[in-house]
Coordinates of C-alpha atoms and ligand atoms in Angstrom, one line a residue:
M1 CA 84.0 90.1 109.2
L2 CA 83.9 93.8 108.7
I3 CA 80.9 95.7 107.3
K4 CA 81.3 99.1 105.6
R5 CA 78.6 101.3 104.2
G6 CA 78.8 103.8 101.4
I7 CA 76.7 105.2 98.5
P8 CA 75.1 102.6 96.2
V9 CA 75.8 103.6 92.6
S10 CA 75.5 100.5 90.5
P11 CA 73.2 97.6 91.5
G12 CA 74.0 93.9 91.9
V13 CA 76.2 91.8 94.1
A14 CA 79.8 90.9 93.4
I15 CA 81.8 88.4 95.5
G16 CA 85.5 87.7 95.0
P17 CA 89.1 88.5 96.0
A18 CA 90.1 92.1 96.7
M19 CA 92.6 94.0 94.7
V20 CA 93.6 97.2 96.6
F21 CA 94.4 99.8 94.0
G22 CA 96.7 102.7 94.6
T23 CA 99.0 101.2 97.2
E24 CA 99.7 97.6 96.2
S25 CA 98.1 98.2 92.8
F26 CA 98.6 94.7 91.6
R27 CA 96.7 91.6 92.2
I28 CA 97.7 89.2 94.9
P29 CA 97.2 85.9 93.2
Q30 CA 96.1 83.7 96.1
Q31 CA 95.5 83.8 99.8
L32 CA 96.3 80.2 100.8
I33 CA 99.1 77.7 100.1
S34 CA 99.4 74.0 100.7
A35 CA 101.1 72.6 103.9
N36 CA 104.0 71.1 102.0
A37 CA 104.8 74.4 100.3
I38 CA 105.4 76.2 103.5
E39 CA 109.2 75.9 103.6
I40 CA 109.5 76.9 99.9
E41 CA 107.3 79.9 100.4
L42 CA 109.2 81.0 103.5
A43 CA 112.4 80.9 101.4
R44 CA 110.7 82.9 98.7
F45 CA 109.7 85.5 101.3
H46 CA 113.2 85.8 102.6
A47 CA 114.6 86.2 99.1
A48 CA 112.1 89.0 98.4
L49 CA 112.9 90.6 101.7
D50 CA 116.6 90.6 100.9
A51 CA 115.9 92.1 97.4
T52 CA 113.7 94.7 99.0
C53 CA 116.5 95.7 101.5
Q54 CA 119.1 95.8 98.7
E55 CA 116.8 98.1 96.7
I56 CA 116.2 100.4 99.7
M57 CA 120.0 100.6 100.4
L58 CA 120.6 101.6 96.8
N59 CA 118.0 104.3 97.0
E60 CA 119.5 105.5 100.3
K61 CA 122.9 105.7 98.7
L62 CA 121.6 107.6 95.7
A63 CA 119.6 110.0 97.8
R64 CA 122.6 110.7 100.0
E65 CA 124.8 111.4 97.0
R66 CA 122.4 113.6 95.1
L67 CA 120.2 115.2 97.8
G68 CA 122.1 114.8 101.1
D69 CA 121.6 113.0 104.5
Q70 CA 118.2 114.5 105.2
Y71 CA 116.7 112.7 102.2
A72 CA 118.6 109.6 102.7
A73 CA 117.1 109.3 106.2
I74 CA 113.7 108.5 104.6
F75 CA 115.2 105.3 103.2
S76 CA 117.1 104.5 106.4
A77 CA 113.7 104.5 108.1
H78 CA 112.3 102.1 105.5
L79 CA 115.3 99.9 106.0
L80 CA 114.9 99.8 109.8
L81 CA 111.3 98.8 109.2
A82 CA 112.1 96.1 106.7
R83 CA 114.6 94.6 109.1
D84 CA 112.4 94.8 112.2
Q85 CA 112.5 91.3 113.7
Q86 CA 109.0 91.5 115.2
L87 CA 107.5 92.4 111.9
V88 CA 109.4 89.7 110.0
S89 CA 108.4 87.0 112.5
Q90 CA 104.8 88.0 112.2
I91 CA 104.9 87.5 108.5
E92 CA 106.7 84.2 108.9
E93 CA 104.1 83.1 111.4
R94 CA 101.3 83.8 108.9
I95 CA 103.1 81.9 106.2
R96 CA 103.3 78.9 108.6
Q97 CA 99.6 79.2 108.9
K98 CA 99.4 78.5 105.2
N99 CA 99.0 82.1 104.0
S100 CA 100.8 83.0 100.8
P101 CA 103.8 85.3 101.4
E102 CA 102.2 88.1 99.3
F103 CA 99.0 87.9 101.5
A104 CA 100.9 87.5 104.7
A105 CA 103.2 90.5 104.0
S106 CA 100.4 92.7 102.8
Q107 CA 98.2 91.9 105.8
V108 CA 100.9 92.4 108.5
L109 CA 102.2 95.6 107.0
R110 CA 98.7 97.0 106.6
Q111 CA 97.8 96.2 110.2
Y112 CA 101.0 98.1 111.3
A113 CA 100.0 101.1 109.1
K114 CA 96.5 101.1 110.5
R115 CA 97.7 101.0 114.2
L116 CA 100.0 104.0 113.5
R117 CA 97.2 105.9 111.8
D118 CA 94.8 105.2 114.6
L119 CA 97.2 106.8 117.1
G120 CA 96.4 110.1 115.3
G121 CA 98.6 113.1 114.3
Q122 CA 100.2 114.0 111.0
Y123 CA 103.6 112.6 111.8
L124 CA 102.4 109.1 112.4
A125 CA 100.0 109.3 109.5
E126 CA 103.0 110.0 107.2
R127 CA 104.9 107.1 108.7
S128 CA 102.0 104.8 107.8
I129 CA 102.6 105.9 104.2
D130 CA 106.2 104.6 104.5
I131 CA 104.7 101.3 105.4
Y132 CA 102.6 101.2 102.3
D133 CA 105.7 102.0 100.3
L134 CA 107.4 99.0 101.9
E135 CA 104.4 96.8 101.1
K136 CA 104.5 97.8 97.5
R137 CA 108.2 97.1 97.1
M138 CA 108.0 93.8 98.8
L139 CA 105.0 92.7 96.7
R140 CA 106.9 93.8 93.6
H141 CA 109.8 91.5 94.5
L142 CA 107.5 88.6 95.5
L143 CA 105.4 88.7 92.4
G144 CA 108.2 89.5 89.9
E145 CA 107.3 88.8 86.4
R146 CA 103.9 87.4 87.5
R147 CA 102.8 90.8 88.5
E148 CA 99.4 91.8 87.2
E149 CA 98.4 95.4 87.0
L150 CA 94.8 96.7 86.8
S151 CA 94.9 96.9 83.0
S152 CA 96.3 93.4 82.4
L153 CA 94.4 91.1 84.7
T154 CA 94.0 87.4 84.1
A155 CA 91.7 86.6 87.0
P156 CA 88.6 88.2 88.5
V157 CA 89.0 90.8 91.3
L158 CA 87.0 93.4 93.2
V159 CA 88.8 96.7 93.0
L160 CA 89.1 98.7 96.2
A161 CA 90.5 102.2 95.9
N162 CA 90.6 105.6 97.5
N163 CA 89.4 107.0 94.3
L164 CA 89.2 106.0 90.6
T165 CA 89.3 108.8 88.1
P166 CA 86.8 108.6 85.2
S167 CA 89.8 107.7 82.9
E168 CA 90.9 104.9 85.2
T169 CA 87.4 103.6 85.4
A170 CA 87.0 103.8 81.7
N171 CA 90.1 101.7 81.3
L172 CA 89.0 99.0 83.8
D173 CA 89.1 95.5 82.3
R174 CA 85.5 94.7 82.2
K175 CA 86.1 90.9 81.9
F176 CA 87.9 90.7 85.2
V177 CA 86.8 93.6 87.4
L178 CA 83.6 92.2 89.0
G179 CA 82.9 95.3 91.1
F180 CA 84.5 98.2 92.8
A181 CA 84.3 100.3 96.0
T182 CA 86.0 103.6 96.7
E183 CA 86.6 105.7 99.8
V184 CA 85.5 108.9 98.1
G185 CA 82.9 109.8 95.5
G186 CA 79.3 110.9 95.4
H187 CA 76.0 109.8 93.9
T188 CA 76.5 111.2 90.4
S189 CA 80.2 111.4 90.1
H190 CA 81.4 110.4 86.6
T191 CA 83.1 107.3 88.2
A192 CA 79.7 106.3 89.6
I193 CA 78.0 106.8 86.2
L194 CA 80.7 104.7 84.5
A195 CA 80.1 101.8 86.9
G196 CA 76.5 101.8 85.7
A197 CA 77.7 101.8 82.1
L198 CA 80.1 98.9 82.8
E199 CA 77.2 97.1 84.6
I200 CA 79.4 96.2 87.6
P201 CA 78.2 96.5 91.2
A202 CA 79.8 99.6 92.8
V203 CA 79.7 101.5 96.1
V204 CA 81.4 104.9 96.5
G205 CA 82.0 107.3 99.4
I206 CA 82.7 104.7 102.0
G207 CA 85.2 106.8 103.9
S208 CA 88.6 105.6 104.9
F209 CA 88.7 101.7 105.0
L210 CA 91.6 100.6 102.8
D211 CA 94.0 100.0 105.7
E212 CA 91.6 97.4 107.0
V213 CA 91.8 95.2 104.0
S214 CA 94.5 93.5 102.1
G215 CA 94.7 92.0 98.6
A216 CA 93.1 88.6 98.0
Q217 CA 90.8 88.8 101.1
T218 CA 87.3 87.8 100.2
I219 CA 85.0 90.7 99.7
I220 CA 81.3 91.2 99.0
I221 CA 80.2 94.4 97.2
D222 CA 76.4 95.0 97.4
G223 CA 75.9 97.8 94.9
S224 CA 72.2 97.8 95.4
H225 CA 72.4 98.7 99.1
G226 CA 75.8 100.4 99.4
V227 CA 77.4 97.7 101.5
V228 CA 80.9 96.3 101.4
I229 CA 81.8 93.2 103.5
I230 CA 85.4 92.2 104.2
E231 CA 86.1 88.6 105.0
P232 CA 82.4 87.6 105.3
D233 CA 81.5 84.6 107.5
A234 CA 79.9 81.5 105.9
D235 CA 76.3 82.5 106.7
T236 CA 76.8 86.0 105.2
L237 CA 78.4 84.5 102.1
A238 CA 75.5 82.1 101.6
K239 CA 73.0 84.9 102.0
Y240 CA 74.7 87.1 99.4
R241 CA 75.1 84.2 97.0
D242 CA 71.4 83.8 97.2
S243 CA 70.7 87.5 96.7
E244 CA 73.1 87.5 93.8
A245 CA 71.1 84.7 92.2
R246 CA 67.8 86.5 92.9
F247 CA 69.1 89.7 91.3
R248 CA 70.1 87.8 88.2
S249 CA 66.6 86.2 87.9
H250 CA 64.9 89.5 88.5
E251 CA 67.1 91.0 85.6
K252 CA 66.1 88.1 83.4
R253 CA 62.4 88.6 84.1
L254 CA 62.7 92.3 83.3
Q255 CA 64.6 91.5 80.1
S256 CA 61.4 89.8 78.8
L257 CA 59.9 93.4 78.6
R258 CA 62.4 94.3 75.9
T259 CA 60.0 94.0 73.0
V260 CA 56.8 95.3 74.6
P261 CA 56.0 98.9 73.8
C262 CA 57.1 101.6 76.2
E263 CA 53.8 103.3 77.0
T264 CA 51.8 104.1 80.1
K265 CA 48.9 101.9 81.1
D266 CA 46.5 104.3 79.3
G267 CA 48.5 104.1 76.1
V268 CA 50.7 107.3 76.0
P269 CA 54.1 106.5 74.4
I270 CA 57.2 107.4 76.4
Q271 CA 60.5 107.5 74.5
L272 CA 63.0 105.8 76.7
M273 CA 66.5 106.3 75.3
G274 CA 70.0 105.4 76.5
N275 CA 73.0 107.3 77.9
I276 CA 76.3 105.9 76.7
E277 CA 80.0 106.7 77.1
F278 CA 81.6 104.3 74.6
P279 CA 80.4 103.5 71.1
G280 CA 80.6 99.8 72.0
E281 CA 77.7 100.3 74.4
A282 CA 75.3 101.3 71.6
E283 CA 74.4 97.8 70.4
P284 CA 73.8 96.3 73.9
C285 CA 71.8 99.5 74.7
R286 CA 69.5 98.8 71.7
D287 CA 69.2 95.2 72.8
K288 CA 67.9 96.4 76.2
G289 CA 65.0 98.2 74.3
A290 CA 66.3 101.8 74.0
A291 CA 64.5 104.0 71.4
G292 CA 67.7 105.9 70.5
I293 CA 70.6 107.5 72.3
G294 CA 69.6 110.5 74.3
L295 CA 73.1 111.3 75.5
Y296 CA 76.4 110.2 74.1
R297 CA 79.2 111.5 76.4
T298 CA 81.7 111.9 73.6
E299 CA 84.5 113.1 75.9
F300 CA 85.3 109.5 76.8
L301 CA 87.0 109.2 73.4
Y302 CA 89.7 111.5 75.0
L303 CA 89.7 109.8 78.3
E304 CA 90.1 106.3 77.0
S305 CA 93.4 106.9 75.3
N306 CA 96.5 109.1 75.8
R307 CA 96.3 110.9 72.5
E308 CA 93.8 113.3 71.1
P309 CA 91.3 111.6 68.8
T310 CA 91.4 112.6 65.2
E311 CA 88.4 113.6 63.1
D312 CA 88.3 110.0 61.8
D313 CA 88.3 108.6 65.3
H314 CA 85.3 110.7 66.1
Y315 CA 83.6 109.8 62.8
R316 CA 84.1 106.1 63.2
A317 CA 82.7 106.2 66.8
Y318 CA 79.6 108.1 65.7
C319 CA 79.0 105.8 62.7
Q320 CA 79.2 102.8 65.0
V321 CA 76.5 104.3 67.2
L322 CA 74.3 105.2 64.2
K323 CA 74.7 101.7 62.9
A324 CA 73.0 100.4 66.0
F325 CA 70.2 103.0 65.7
P326 CA 69.7 103.5 62.0
D327 CA 66.1 104.9 62.4
Q328 CA 66.2 106.5 65.8
P329 CA 67.7 109.7 67.2
V330 CA 71.3 109.7 68.3
I331 CA 72.2 112.8 70.4
I332 CA 75.9 113.6 70.3
R333 CA 76.8 115.8 73.2
T334 CA 79.9 117.8 72.3
L335 CA 82.9 117.5 74.6
D336 CA 82.3 117.9 78.3
L337 CA 85.9 118.0 79.2
G338 CA 87.4 119.7 82.2
S339 CA 86.8 119.5 86.0
D340 CA 87.1 115.7 86.8
K341 CA 87.4 114.9 83.1
M342 CA 90.6 116.8 82.2
P343 CA 92.6 114.8 79.7
G344 CA 96.4 114.6 80.3
A345 CA 97.2 116.7 77.2
L346 CA 95.2 119.7 78.5
R347 CA 96.3 119.6 82.1
A348 CA 99.2 121.9 81.5
D349 CA 96.8 124.6 80.0
Y350 CA 94.6 124.5 83.1
P351 CA 96.6 124.1 86.3
E352 CA 94.6 123.1 89.4
S353 CA 91.7 125.5 89.9
V354 CA 90.2 126.2 93.3
N355 CA 86.7 125.3 92.0
P356 CA 87.2 123.1 89.0
A357 CA 83.4 122.6 88.5
L358 CA 83.0 126.4 88.2
S359 CA 86.1 126.9 86.0
V360 CA 86.9 126.2 82.4
R361 CA 85.0 123.0 81.7
S362 CA 82.6 121.7 79.0
I363 CA 81.4 124.2 76.4
R364 CA 83.7 126.9 77.9
L365 CA 86.7 124.7 77.2
S366 CA 85.5 123.9 73.7
L367 CA 85.1 127.6 72.9
Q368 CA 88.7 128.2 74.1
H369 CA 90.0 125.3 72.0
L370 CA 88.3 125.8 68.6
Q371 CA 90.4 123.3 66.8
L372 CA 89.5 120.6 69.1
F373 CA 85.8 121.6 68.9
K374 CA 85.8 122.0 65.2
T375 CA 87.4 118.6 64.6
Q376 CA 84.5 117.0 66.6
L377 CA 81.8 119.1 64.8
R378 CA 83.1 118.2 61.4
A379 CA 83.0 114.5 62.2
A380 CA 79.4 114.8 63.6
L381 CA 78.1 116.7 60.6
R382 CA 79.7 114.1 58.3
A383 CA 78.3 111.2 60.2
A384 CA 74.8 112.9 60.2
A385 CA 74.5 111.9 56.6
L386 CA 74.0 108.3 57.8
G387 CA 71.1 108.8 60.2
D388 CA 69.1 110.9 62.7
L389 CA 72.1 112.5 64.4
R390 CA 71.5 115.5 66.6
I391 CA 74.0 117.8 68.3
M392 CA 73.8 119.0 71.9
F393 CA 76.0 121.6 73.7
P394 CA 76.7 120.9 77.4
L395 CA 76.8 123.4 80.3
I396 CA 75.3 126.3 78.5
S397 CA 74.9 129.2 80.9
T398 CA 74.0 132.2 78.8
L399 CA 72.3 132.9 75.5
L400 CA 75.6 134.4 74.2
E401 CA 77.4 131.2 74.9
F402 CA 74.8 129.2 72.9
R403 CA 75.1 131.6 70.0
Q404 CA 78.9 131.4 70.0
A405 CA 78.7 127.6 69.9
K406 CA 76.3 127.8 67.0
M407 CA 78.6 130.2 65.2
V408 CA 81.4 127.8 65.4
L409 CA 79.1 125.2 63.9
S410 CA 78.2 127.5 61.0
D411 CA 82.0 128.0 60.3
V412 CA 82.4 124.2 60.1
V413 CA 79.4 123.9 57.8
E414 CA 81.0 126.5 55.5
D415 CA 84.3 124.7 55.5
L416 CA 82.7 121.4 54.7
E417 CA 80.8 123.0 51.8
E418 CA 83.9 124.7 50.4
Q419 CA 85.8 121.4 50.6
G420 CA 82.9 119.5 48.9
V421 CA 82.7 117.0 51.7
E422 CA 79.5 115.0 52.1
F423 CA 77.6 116.0 55.3
R424 CA 74.1 117.0 56.5
R425 CA 73.4 120.6 57.5
D426 CA 69.7 120.5 58.7
I427 CA 70.3 118.7 62.0
P428 CA 68.6 119.6 65.2
I429 CA 70.8 121.6 67.6
G430 CA 69.9 121.4 71.3
M431 CA 71.4 122.2 74.7
M432 CA 71.7 120.6 78.1
V433 CA 69.9 122.5 80.8
E434 CA 72.2 121.8 83.7
V435 CA 73.1 125.3 85.0
P436 CA 70.4 127.0 87.1
A437 CA 70.8 130.2 85.0
A438 CA 69.8 128.3 81.9
A439 CA 66.7 126.8 83.6
V440 CA 65.6 130.3 84.8
M441 CA 66.1 131.6 81.2
A442 CA 64.4 128.6 79.6
E443 CA 61.8 130.7 77.9
E444 CA 64.4 132.7 76.0
F445 CA 66.5 129.7 75.2
A446 CA 63.5 127.8 73.9
R447 CA 63.0 130.4 71.1
E448 CA 66.6 129.6 69.8
V449 CA 67.2 125.9 70.4
D450 CA 65.7 122.8 68.8
F451 CA 65.5 120.8 72.0
F452 CA 66.4 120.7 75.7
S453 CA 67.9 117.9 77.7
L454 CA 67.8 118.4 81.5
G455 CA 71.1 117.4 83.0
T456 CA 70.0 116.9 86.6
N457 CA 73.4 115.7 87.8
D458 CA 74.9 119.2 87.4
L459 CA 71.7 121.0 87.9
I460 CA 71.4 119.6 91.4
Q461 CA 75.1 120.3 92.1
Y462 CA 74.9 123.9 91.0
T463 CA 71.4 124.6 92.5
L464 CA 72.1 123.2 95.9
A465 CA 75.8 124.2 95.9
V466 CA 76.8 120.5 96.6
D467 CA 79.8 118.9 94.9
R468 CA 78.3 115.8 93.1
A469 CA 81.5 113.8 93.7
D470 CA 82.2 114.7 97.3
Q471 CA 81.0 112.2 99.9
A472 CA 81.4 114.7 102.7
V473 CA 78.3 116.5 101.4
A474 CA 76.6 113.5 99.8
G475 CA 73.7 113.7 102.3
L476 CA 72.9 117.2 101.0
Y477 CA 72.7 116.1 97.3
R478 CA 69.0 115.5 96.9
S479 CA 67.2 115.0 93.6
G480 CA 63.9 115.4 95.4
D481 CA 64.6 118.9 96.6
P482 CA 61.6 121.1 95.9
S483 CA 63.9 123.7 94.1
I484 CA 64.8 121.0 91.6
L485 CA 61.2 120.0 91.0
R486 CA 60.3 123.6 90.4
L487 CA 63.2 124.2 88.0
I488 CA 62.3 121.0 86.0
R489 CA 58.7 122.2 85.8
M490 CA 59.8 125.6 84.5
V491 CA 61.9 124.1 81.8
V492 CA 59.3 121.6 80.7
E493 CA 56.6 124.3 80.5
A494 CA 58.9 126.7 78.5
A495 CA 59.6 123.8 76.1
Q496 CA 55.9 123.1 75.7
R497 CA 55.0 126.7 75.1
N498 CA 57.6 127.0 72.4
N499 CA 56.9 123.6 70.9
I500 CA 60.3 122.1 71.3
S501 CA 61.1 118.7 72.7
V502 CA 62.5 118.2 76.2
S503 CA 64.0 115.2 77.9
V504 CA 65.9 114.4 81.1
C505 CA 69.3 112.6 80.9
G506 CA 70.7 113.1 84.4
Q507 CA 70.9 110.1 86.8
M508 CA 67.6 111.1 88.4
S509 CA 65.7 109.6 85.5
S510 CA 67.5 106.2 85.9
D511 CA 66.0 105.9 89.4
P512 CA 62.5 104.3 89.2
M513 CA 61.3 106.3 92.1
F514 CA 61.4 109.5 90.0
I515 CA 59.7 108.2 86.9
P516 CA 56.1 108.9 87.9
L517 CA 57.1 112.4 89.0
L518 CA 58.9 113.2 85.7
I519 CA 56.0 111.9 83.6
G520 CA 53.6 113.8 85.8
L521 CA 55.6 117.0 85.2
G522 CA 55.0 116.5 81.5
L523 CA 58.1 114.7 80.3
R524 CA 57.6 112.2 77.5
Q525 CA 61.3 111.6 76.6
I526 CA 63.7 110.2 79.1
S527 CA 67.3 109.1 78.6
V528 CA 68.8 106.7 81.1
T529 CA 71.7 104.4 82.0
P530 CA 71.0 101.4 79.7
H531 CA 70.8 98.7 82.4
A532 CA 67.9 100.6 84.0
I533 CA 65.7 100.5 80.9
P534 CA 63.8 97.3 81.5
E535 CA 63.0 98.2 85.1
L536 CA 61.9 101.7 84.2
K537 CA 59.7 100.3 81.4
E538 CA 57.9 98.2 84.0
V539 CA 57.2 101.3 86.1
I540 CA 55.9 103.2 83.0
R541 CA 53.6 100.4 82.0
N542 CA 52.1 100.3 85.5
L543 CA 51.3 104.0 85.5
T544 CA 48.5 106.2 84.1
I545 CA 49.1 109.8 83.1
E546 CA 46.3 110.8 85.6
R547 CA 48.1 109.1 88.4
A548 CA 51.5 110.5 87.4
V549 CA 50.0 114.1 87.4
A550 CA 48.5 113.5 90.8
I551 CA 51.9 112.2 92.1
A552 CA 53.8 115.2 90.6
D553 CA 51.2 117.7 92.1
R554 CA 51.4 116.1 95.5
A555 CA 55.2 115.9 95.4
S556 CA 55.4 119.6 94.3
S557 CA 53.4 120.7 97.3
L558 CA 55.9 119.3 99.8
E559 CA 58.5 121.5 101.3
V560 CA 61.6 119.3 102.0
A561 CA 63.5 116.8 100.0
R562 CA 63.1 114.0 102.5
D563 CA 59.3 114.2 102.4
V564 CA 59.3 114.3 98.6
E565 CA 61.6 111.3 98.4
N566 CA 59.7 109.3 101.0
Y567 CA 56.4 110.0 99.3
L568 CA 57.8 109.0 95.9
W569 CA 59.3 105.8 97.3
G570 CA 55.9 104.9 98.8
E571 CA 54.1 105.5 95.5
L572 CA 56.7 103.3 93.7
K573 CA 56.1 100.5 96.1
K574 CA 52.4 100.7 95.4
L575 CA 53.0 100.7 91.6
C576 CA 55.5 97.8 91.4
P577 CA 55.2 95.7 94.5
E578 CA 56.9 92.7 92.8
S579 CA 60.1 94.5 92.0
M580 CA 60.2 96.1 95.4
Q581 CA 60.2 92.7 97.1
L582 CA 63.9 92.5 96.2
D583 CA 64.6 95.2 98.7
Ligands
PEP1 C1 74.2 115.9 83.9 O1 74.9 116.8 84.3 O2 73.1 115.6 84.4 C2 74.6 115.1 82.7 C3 73.8 114.3 82.2 O3 75.9 115.3 82.3 P1 77.2 114.7 83.0 O4 76.7 113.7 84.1 O5 78.0 114.0 82.0 O6 77.8 115.9 83.6
MG2 MG1 76.6 117.6 83.2

């Protein structure tokens, strides 16, 4: 049994067979075979080994003809490895111990790779990559037509990967991917956020561990505590099955809060809305008790498919969300493409930048691709005729940028008018406050915008200069940093003075620990990951405004993030002792 720790990003427990994505990248169907199948499976292994060697020899020949001996040598090395008698007998031995050939080959090759890597040095690390290549080939031959890739699974798996891009995560088959764990990633990376949207337990930022696991091994992912266990023993399995059941019943109890009003103990209403990435999430989000959509990350329309969405694709998606919330606000955030969310079609325009988070992303990209931007705005204005749709611009840094975005919107209004298309023009236009410059200038912005939404994920990243997706600095990414509390207070006060609404839609507001603080700082609108709604409602209903203000004042007097977070955690335990028992 091997225990790995990382960053918990989506709660719950998942138990099942591993699928190691990126190297083997297809599912190993089973780990064990029956005793009377051993000879047949040994023959199958040798047939696959022969086919693998033939394939490598062909590649060796082609490389020699087209590129020369130097390149052919790469394949010669693969061939030597595939014919290594010691390696072959180790795989045979495992098959005789009733392991399937796929599992046996994967495990033996991965152990070889790990031993090489552990010796250190770049040369040996590169040789370990050759071994993964051999594993992939051999599995391809063993599985043949039965091969299942990540997008076409037929049985449940736990996906283990070095990294999953937001597009890969968006395309995970929700029915069969029970959970995932990655070597890289931070608290609020978009991949982490998507895990919450998919409601599957997830742990990121574990560091290197993939060479210690092979497909079909039993894995536990504890997304509440950031733990991944490889080949758990019987006692551990029993313990986690029990905590899986307790998590489910806790969820069920919270679900009963769905219909009770979302208000503090002293009767002050708090508007708890949902953050969504896909239109299909709108209905389940409403069923969790959301009072509208506070953030619809529309860029996932691009990331879900390989082609650029048309105006009608946008329109249909927005109508689907409005249909789920006919009388409540739906805030469409315009495209936040770029950085880790660069669609394939735009990659050529923006070759790798040194600092992608500081480069052409979000509103900057929309203002450079007016056609793309206008297509979306047209669809949003048309859909607005059907409900309370509002538009929000992301990553606004300067007043000029906001004014430019509004000017593009005015052009679109003019076009629609000229063309006699039905739409609504008097819709509220807001902005995300997620760049420190915008928070500092909140007073000036508040005179021009209809609403603010605090995007703490980026606000923390840019204020503390900590990449939100980089596990190497994950310990420095602190929502409780006093600088963040101070910026939030500034923005809320500017909004109050100018009589505009303000909400928080970053992940910070989905963490129950920060709810008393945010309400104490004056927030009355909060937009969160839908699965968190029932739990947050419970916190809100146990809280009075007086207590929230006292908590916010005390937290604001502390000087370091650790003290702020410890204090808030202690207060949450006092407020909701029942929920905290789970930990
Ligand atoms: C944020 O930055 O807080 C936010 C909500 O936007 P995103 O996570 O999509 O960058
Ligand atoms: Mg953001």
